[in-house]
Amino acid sequence: MTIRHPAYPEEQKRLERTVQVVDQEIKLLREDVREATDDDVKQIINQKKAKELVYLETAREKPYFGRVDFSRAETGEHDTVYIGKRGIVDSTSLDAVVIDWRAPIASLFYSGESTDACYRTPKELVRGEVTLKRNFAIEQGVITGIYDGALKETIQKEIGSPDDFLGEGFIDEFLASSLNQTNDSRLKDIVATIQSEQNEIIRAEKDRPVIVQGVAGSGKTTIALHRLSYLIYNYQDTLSSKKFMVFAPNRLFLNYISEVLPELGVEDVQQSTFLEWASREIKTEVPKGWRMIDPGRTLRLFFEHSAEQERERDITRNRLRFKGSLAMRDTLDCYVGYLIDEVIPFRPVRFLYKKTERVFSVSGADIRELFTEQYGSLPLAERVVMLRKHLKQQLTKQFYAHIRELKMDLDKQALLRFEAKLEQMIDAYFKDWPSFEVFAAYRELLTDPRKLRKLVPDYIQDEVIGDVSQSCRLLFEQERLEAEDVAPLLYLKHLLHGSKKQLTFDHAVIDEAQDLSALEILLIAQMTKRQSVTVVGDLAQAIHSYRGLEDWRELLEGVFTDDRAAFYTLQQSYRSTVEIMRLASRVLSAVELPGITPVQPVLRHGKEPLIVPVGKPSEMYQDLANRVREYLEAGYSSIAIVGQTVDASRRAAKAVRPLLPQVVLLTAKDTAYPGGVTILPAYLTKGLQFDVVLLLDVDEDQYPLDREAAKLLYVAMTRPVHHLVIYHMQGKLSSLLATDRAEKKEMTG
């Protein structure tokens, strides 16, 4: 392959010199690692060297991906920096031959403008001019492509306003070549193609909440994971990767992102769904024998559109939204106030010493003041512990003062008898206090409509309270909980008993945050030091709207209330072609969805999505099988066949397997995405991407003209990178896709 770029000879020589340095470092590291040692410190050092060796052996074929040239304004010095996934240092000269992409100067590669560029070091802000940005395609130590990035002044001269250029979704040649690649079963890093708006989020200030509203395909997940890598690299002295947490919607998704973290130099990071993590925290509070209702059952209730279940849907929506709302938080806070004001008997403590008929006491007013003021920052159960200790100390102090006053001489046995009787008296005093059992308190609160009405905020309607209390009573009588009970139970546990400090996070990523409730996100923020969280999501993909967020203001005004939160909007979509995103956007425009961010797809064109009418299911499955074989022969490695529900996906798998024996059915119980040809329900596709997506049964009865159906269909339609095929029964195409909704005209493939 001939590279015509004029700088090719010079750049290839530079690459060869870098490979020589890498080979030299590999040789030295191999010698060090081979040396056996009993010294614990040396063993730790050798473990680090072993990891570095593994990286260098992998990086040898492609040690860097970019170059940036920078002239410093104050000194006139000119820096030429080559940027890779990790830094590489020549140990003989101590020269940095490759700079880590997370280093301060590397930010110029992603966002530095030509005449007004700067980067911040721990000591200073360095200003200057970027004179060159260059990307390299490298295979097995040989440059196969050189792409010079367009600086804003260059764009200005050639086509006009650079902001117009970027706003229209134009992309450089290197990014275009990256986006056109096929996909496998894992998420990839984007260190070579990070865009300026993504870079700003990745390098945002450490000690503040970051909230990102990003359209489908804007790279939200990848940005959040790269931010983890950036924070660990730049704050390794104060942050521990073991105390980083990634919250994702399901185990399938966690497996999908698992391999990108080690590639980014991030190891030992905790990963979980909110439900798994929070359930572990409240496990000891739930009575034995109680079981969790399958969340899929609730999902089916909202997406299987039967008129007879309309009232059940309303009741369920009222119950689930309340349990996850900030109104639930306020109710639980008020419940604690109710216990203090109306339940706890702040009576005086009196202890009679019969030998002298002397009464020692602490007044009820003093006890209340201690409990509400001095210990007011503690959870209730911890306040009781502190209060018991204080009462014992005060009464003992009074007793010894009395003994000294009378000049009495008590033997050891008499003192022990006093202490035992004092303990008995204090035990008897606290018997009248509530036990602060989390589950008992929660159950009593949610099933008592009068108490609820007394404690919930005034804006919660009586109908909601009635639905919550009545349906919770029926649920609890069956010894059943639902996923939405976990967050309020954990919040109440924190109020009553507190949380363990060792469980707090240094930083937390919350992915697909639109499907978590405000209370769930609040709990994560409370468990994270300085609320250092990265929250990413897309309200247009809020398919669990019956329980999740409706507006980011719920977080900005109700959770992160000290104005430290940084809010970002990502409109550029890099995943799907213009043609696919144009059709997907039509689905959202068919229904009223306030606050939805409009999508700007990058200018990467492909084939129009196919909307294929069929006469019967067998015809659909035969056509589908034929198309899948064609896509496989064309080299596409990840193909998703998507049903609306789990049941629809199971039926499809049964029908398709005789035609495509390699197909794999995925459900919520699966923890690994295998790649290849898969069948899965629409809600499980969220966060994933595929080369090709084939949607089944996009009919009016499956995807009617309402918000929930629109968002679910939009999620499924925005998963493919290259091709989208939509099947529907003849004459039944969903109104969400009809070109003329009044006449329901159909497109055909």
CSV table of N, CA and C in Angstrom, one decimal, residues 472-562:
chain,number,residue,atom,x,y,z
A,472,CYS,N,-49.9,-1.6,47.9
A,472,CYS,CA,-48.8,-2.1,48.7
A,472,CYS,C,-49.3,-3.1,49.7
A,473,ARG,N,-50.4,-2.8,50.3
A,473,ARG,CA,-51.0,-3.8,51.3
A,473,ARG,C,-51.2,-5.2,50.6
A,474,LEU,N,-51.7,-5.2,49.4
A,474,LEU,CA,-51.9,-6.4,48.7
A,474,LEU,C,-50.6,-7.1,48.4
A,475,LEU,N,-49.6,-6.3,48.0
A,475,LEU,CA,-48.3,-6.8,47.6
A,475,LEU,C,-47.6,-7.4,48.8
A,476,PHE,N,-47.7,-6.7,49.9
A,476,PHE,CA,-47.0,-7.2,51.1
A,476,PHE,C,-47.7,-8.4,51.8
A,477,GLU,N,-49.0,-8.5,51.6
A,477,GLU,CA,-49.7,-9.7,52.1
A,477,GLU,C,-49.2,-10.9,51.5
A,478,GLN,N,-48.7,-10.8,50.2
A,478,GLN,CA,-48.2,-12.0,49.5
A,478,GLN,C,-46.7,-12.2,49.8
A,479,GLU,N,-46.1,-11.3,50.7
A,479,GLU,CA,-44.7,-11.4,51.0
A,479,GLU,C,-43.8,-11.1,49.8
A,480,ARG,N,-44.3,-10.1,49.0
A,480,ARG,CA,-43.6,-9.8,47.8
A,480,ARG,C,-43.1,-8.3,47.8
A,481,LEU,N,-41.9,-8.1,47.3
A,481,LEU,CA,-41.4,-6.8,47.1
A,481,LEU,C,-41.1,-6.6,45.6
A,482,GLU,N,-41.0,-5.3,45.2
A,482,GLU,CA,-40.6,-5.0,43.8
A,482,GLU,C,-39.4,-4.2,43.8
A,483,ALA,N,-38.7,-4.2,42.6
A,483,ALA,CA,-37.4,-3.5,42.5
A,483,ALA,C,-37.5,-2.1,43.1
A,484,GLU,N,-38.6,-1.4,42.9
A,484,GLU,CA,-38.7,0.0,43.3
A,484,GLU,C,-38.8,0.1,44.8
A,485,ASP,N,-39.0,-0.9,45.6
A,485,ASP,CA,-38.9,-0.9,47.1
A,485,ASP,C,-37.5,-0.7,47.6
A,486,VAL,N,-36.5,-1.1,46.8
A,486,VAL,CA,-35.2,-1.2,47.3
A,486,VAL,C,-34.6,0.1,47.7
A,487,ALA,N,-34.8,1.1,46.8
A,487,ALA,CA,-34.2,2.5,47.1
A,487,ALA,C,-34.8,3.1,48.3
A,488,PRO,N,-36.1,3.2,48.5
A,488,PRO,CA,-36.6,3.8,49.7
A,488,PRO,C,-36.3,3.0,51.0
A,489,LEU,N,-36.2,1.7,50.9
A,489,LEU,CA,-35.7,0.9,52.0
A,489,LEU,C,-34.3,1.2,52.4
A,490,LEU,N,-33.4,1.4,51.4
A,490,LEU,CA,-32.1,1.7,51.7
A,490,LEU,C,-31.9,3.1,52.2
A,491,TYR,N,-32.7,4.0,51.7
A,491,TYR,CA,-32.7,5.4,52.2
A,491,TYR,C,-33.2,5.5,53.6
A,492,LEU,N,-34.2,4.7,54.0
A,492,LEU,CA,-34.7,4.7,55.3
A,492,LEU,C,-33.7,4.0,56.3
A,493,LYS,N,-33.0,3.0,55.8
A,493,LYS,CA,-31.9,2.4,56.5
A,493,LYS,C,-30.8,3.4,56.9
A,494,HIS,N,-30.5,4.2,55.9
A,494,HIS,CA,-29.5,5.3,56.2
A,494,HIS,C,-30.0,6.2,57.2
A,495,LEU,N,-31.3,6.6,57.2
A,495,LEU,CA,-31.8,7.5,58.2
A,495,LEU,C,-31.8,6.9,59.6
A,496,LEU,N,-32.1,5.6,59.6
A,496,LEU,CA,-32.3,5.0,61.0
A,496,LEU,C,-31.0,4.4,61.5
A,497,HIS,N,-30.2,3.9,60.6
A,497,HIS,CA,-29.0,3.1,61.1
A,497,HIS,C,-27.7,3.7,60.4
A,498,GLY,N,-27.8,4.5,59.4
A,498,GLY,CA,-26.5,5.0,58.8
A,498,GLY,C,-26.0,4.0,57.8
A,499,SER,N,-24.8,4.4,57.2
A,499,SER,CA,-24.2,3.6,56.2
A,499,SER,C,-22.7,3.4,56.6
A,500,LYS,N,-22.1,2.3,56.1
A,500,LYS,CA,-20.7,2.0,56.5
A,500,LYS,C,-19.8,2.8,55.6
A,501,LYS,N,-18.9,3.5,56.2
A,501,LYS,CA,-18.0,4.4,55.5
A,501,LYS,C,-17.1,3.6,54.4
A,502,GLN,N,-16.8,2.4,54.7
A,502,GLN,CA,-16.0,1.7,53.7
A,502,GLN,C,-16.7,1.4,52.4
A,503,LEU,N,-18.0,1.6,52.4
A,503,LEU,CA,-18.8,1.3,51.2
A,503,LEU,C,-18.9,2.5,50.3
A,504,THR,N,-18.3,3.7,50.7
A,504,THR,CA,-18.4,4.9,49.9
A,504,THR,C,-17.5,4.8,48.7
A,505,PHE,N,-17.9,5.5,47.6
A,505,PHE,CA,-17.1,5.5,46.4
A,505,PHE,C,-16.3,6.8,46.3
A,506,ASP,N,-15.2,6.7,45.6
A,506,ASP,CA,-14.4,7.9,45.2
A,506,ASP,C,-15.0,8.5,44.0
A,507,HIS,N,-15.6,7.7,43.1
A,507,HIS,CA,-16.3,8.3,41.9
A,507,HIS,C,-17.3,7.2,41.5
A,508,ALA,N,-18.4,7.6,40.9
A,508,ALA,CA,-19.4,6.7,40.4
A,508,ALA,C,-19.9,7.1,39.0
A,509,VAL,N,-20.0,6.2,38.1
A,509,VAL,CA,-20.6,6.4,36.8
A,509,VAL,C,-22.0,5.8,36.8
A,510,ILE,N,-23.0,6.6,36.4
A,510,ILE,CA,-24.4,6.1,36.3
A,510,ILE,C,-24.8,6.1,34.9
A,511,ASP,N,-24.8,5.0,34.2
A,511,ASP,CA,-25.2,4.9,32.8
A,511,ASP,C,-26.6,4.6,32.6
A,512,GLU,N,-27.2,5.0,31.5
A,512,GLU,CA,-28.6,4.9,31.2
A,512,GLU,C,-29.4,5.4,32.4
A,513,ALA,N,-29.0,6.6,32.9
A,513,ALA,CA,-29.6,7.2,34.1
A,513,ALA,C,-31.0,7.5,34.0
A,514,GLN,N,-31.5,7.7,32.7
A,514,GLN,CA,-32.9,8.1,32.6
A,514,GLN,C,-33.9,7.0,33.1
A,515,ASP,N,-33.4,5.8,33.2
A,515,ASP,CA,-34.2,4.7,33.7
A,515,ASP,C,-34.1,4.4,35.1
A,516,LEU,N,-33.2,5.2,35.8
A,516,LEU,CA,-33.2,5.1,37.3
A,516,LEU,C,-34.1,6.2,37.8
A,517,SER,N,-34.6,6.0,39.0
A,517,SER,CA,-35.4,7.0,39.7
A,517,SER,C,-34.5,8.1,40.3
A,518,ALA,N,-35.1,9.2,40.6
A,518,ALA,CA,-34.3,10.3,41.3
A,518,ALA,C,-33.8,9.8,42.6
A,519,LEU,N,-34.6,9.0,43.3
A,519,LEU,CA,-34.2,8.6,44.7
A,519,LEU,C,-33.0,7.6,44.5
A,520,GLU,N,-33.0,6.8,43.5
A,520,GLU,CA,-31.8,5.9,43.3
A,520,GLU,C,-30.6,6.6,43.0
A,521,ILE,N,-30.6,7.7,42.2
A,521,ILE,CA,-29.5,8.5,41.9
A,521,ILE,C,-29.0,9.3,43.1
A,522,LEU,N,-30.0,9.7,43.9
A,522,LEU,CA,-29.7,10.4,45.1
A,522,LEU,C,-28.9,9.5,46.1
A,523,LEU,N,-29.3,8.3,46.2
A,523,LEU,CA,-28.6,7.3,47.1
A,523,LEU,C,-27.1,7.1,46.6
A,524,ILE,N,-26.9,7.0,45.3
A,524,ILE,CA,-25.6,6.8,44.8
A,524,ILE,C,-24.7,8.1,45.1
A,525,ALA,N,-25.3,9.2,44.9
A,525,ALA,CA,-24.6,10.5,45.1
A,525,ALA,C,-24.2,10.6,46.6
A,526,GLN,N,-25.1,10.2,47.5
A,526,GLN,CA,-24.8,10.2,48.9
A,526,GLN,C,-23.7,9.3,49.3
A,527,MET,N,-23.5,8.2,48.6
A,527,MET,CA,-22.5,7.2,48.9
A,527,MET,C,-21.2,7.5,48.2
A,528,THR,N,-21.1,8.7,47.5
A,528,THR,CA,-19.9,9.0,46.7
A,528,THR,C,-19.3,10.3,47.3
A,529,LYS,N,-18.0,10.3,47.5
A,529,LYS,CA,-17.4,11.4,48.2
A,529,LYS,C,-17.5,12.7,47.3
A,530,ARG,N,-17.9,13.7,47.9
A,530,ARG,CA,-18.1,15.1,47.3
A,530,ARG,C,-19.0,15.0,46.1
A,531,GLN,N,-19.9,14.0,46.1
A,531,GLN,CA,-20.9,13.8,45.0
A,531,GLN,C,-20.2,13.8,43.7
A,532,SER,N,-19.0,13.2,43.6
A,532,SER,CA,-18.2,13.0,42.4
A,532,SER,C,-18.8,11.9,41.5
A,533,VAL,N,-19.9,12.3,40.8
A,533,VAL,CA,-20.6,11.3,39.9
A,533,VAL,C,-20.6,11.8,38.5
A,534,THR,N,-20.6,10.8,37.6
A,534,THR,CA,-20.9,11.1,36.2
A,534,THR,C,-22.2,10.4,35.8
A,535,VAL,N,-23.2,11.2,35.5
A,535,VAL,CA,-24.5,10.7,35.2
A,535,VAL,C,-24.8,10.9,33.7
A,536,VAL,N,-25.0,9.8,32.9
A,536,VAL,CA,-25.2,10.0,31.5
A,536,VAL,C,-26.5,9.2,31.1
A,537,GLY,N,-27.3,9.9,30.2
A,537,GLY,CA,-28.5,9.2,29.7
A,537,GLY,C,-29.1,10.0,28.6
A,538,ASP,N,-30.3,9.6,28.2
A,538,ASP,CA,-31.1,10.2,27.1
A,538,ASP,C,-32.5,10.1,27.4
A,539,LEU,N,-33.2,11.2,27.6
A,539,LEU,CA,-34.6,11.2,28.0
A,539,LEU,C,-35.5,10.6,26.9
A,540,ALA,N,-35.0,10.7,25.6
A,540,ALA,CA,-35.7,10.1,24.5
A,540,ALA,C,-35.7,8.6,24.6
A,541,GLN,N,-34.8,8.0,25.4
A,541,GLN,CA,-34.7,6.5,25.5
A,541,GLN,C,-35.2,6.1,26.9
A,542,ALA,N,-36.0,6.9,27.5
A,542,ALA,CA,-36.5,6.5,28.8
A,542,ALA,C,-37.7,5.6,28.7
A,543,ILE,N,-37.4,4.3,28.4
A,543,ILE,CA,-38.4,3.3,28.2
A,543,ILE,C,-39.1,2.8,29.5
A,544,HIS,N,-38.5,3.1,30.6
A,544,HIS,CA,-39.1,2.8,31.9
A,544,HIS,C,-39.6,4.1,32.5
A,545,SER,N,-40.4,4.9,31.7
A,545,SER,CA,-40.8,6.2,32.2
A,545,SER,C,-41.8,6.1,33.4
A,546,TYR,N,-42.4,4.9,33.6
A,546,TYR,CA,-43.3,4.7,34.7
A,546,TYR,C,-42.6,4.6,36.0
A,547,ARG,N,-41.2,4.6,36.0
A,547,ARG,CA,-40.4,4.6,37.2
A,547,ARG,C,-39.2,5.5,37.2
A,548,GLY,N,-38.8,5.9,36.0
A,548,GLY,CA,-37.5,6.7,35.9
A,548,GLY,C,-37.7,8.2,35.9
A,549,LEU,N,-36.6,8.8,35.4
A,549,LEU,CA,-36.6,10.3,35.4
A,549,LEU,C,-37.5,10.8,34.2
A,550,GLU,N,-38.1,11.9,34.4
A,550,GLU,CA,-38.9,12.6,33.4
A,550,GLU,C,-38.2,13.9,32.9
A,551,ASP,N,-37.3,14.4,33.8
A,551,ASP,CA,-36.7,15.7,33.4
A,551,ASP,C,-35.4,15.7,34.3
A,552,TRP,N,-34.3,16.2,33.6
A,552,TRP,CA,-33.0,16.3,34.3
A,552,TRP,C,-33.1,17.3,35.5
A,553,ARG,N,-34.1,18.2,35.4
A,553,ARG,CA,-34.2,19.2,36.5
A,553,ARG,C,-34.5,18.5,37.9
A,554,GLU,N,-35.1,17.3,37.8
A,554,GLU,CA,-35.3,16.5,39.0
A,554,GLU,C,-33.9,16.3,39.8
A,555,LEU,N,-32.9,16.2,39.0
A,555,LEU,CA,-31.5,16.0,39.6
A,555,LEU,C,-30.9,17.4,39.9
A,556,LEU,N,-31.0,18.3,39.0
A,556,LEU,CA,-30.3,19.6,39.1
A,556,LEU,C,-30.9,20.4,40.2
A,557,GLU,N,-32.2,20.3,40.4
A,557,GLU,CA,-32.9,21.1,41.4
A,557,GLU,C,-33.2,20.3,42.7
A,558,GLY,N,-33.3,19.0,42.6
A,558,GLY,CA,-33.7,18.2,43.8
A,558,GLY,C,-32.6,17.4,44.4
A,559,VAL,N,-31.6,17.0,43.7
A,559,VAL,CA,-30.5,16.2,44.2
A,559,VAL,C,-29.2,17.0,44.4
A,560,PHE,N,-28.7,17.6,43.3
A,560,PHE,CA,-27.5,18.4,43.4
A,560,PHE,C,-27.9,19.8,43.6
A,561,THR,N,-28.1,20.2,44.8
A,561,THR,CA,-28.8,21.5,45.0
A,561,THR,C,-27.8,22.7,45.3
A,562,ASP,N,-26.5,22.4,45.3
A,562,ASP,CA,-25.5,23.5,45.7
A,562,ASP,C,-24.9,24.2,44.4
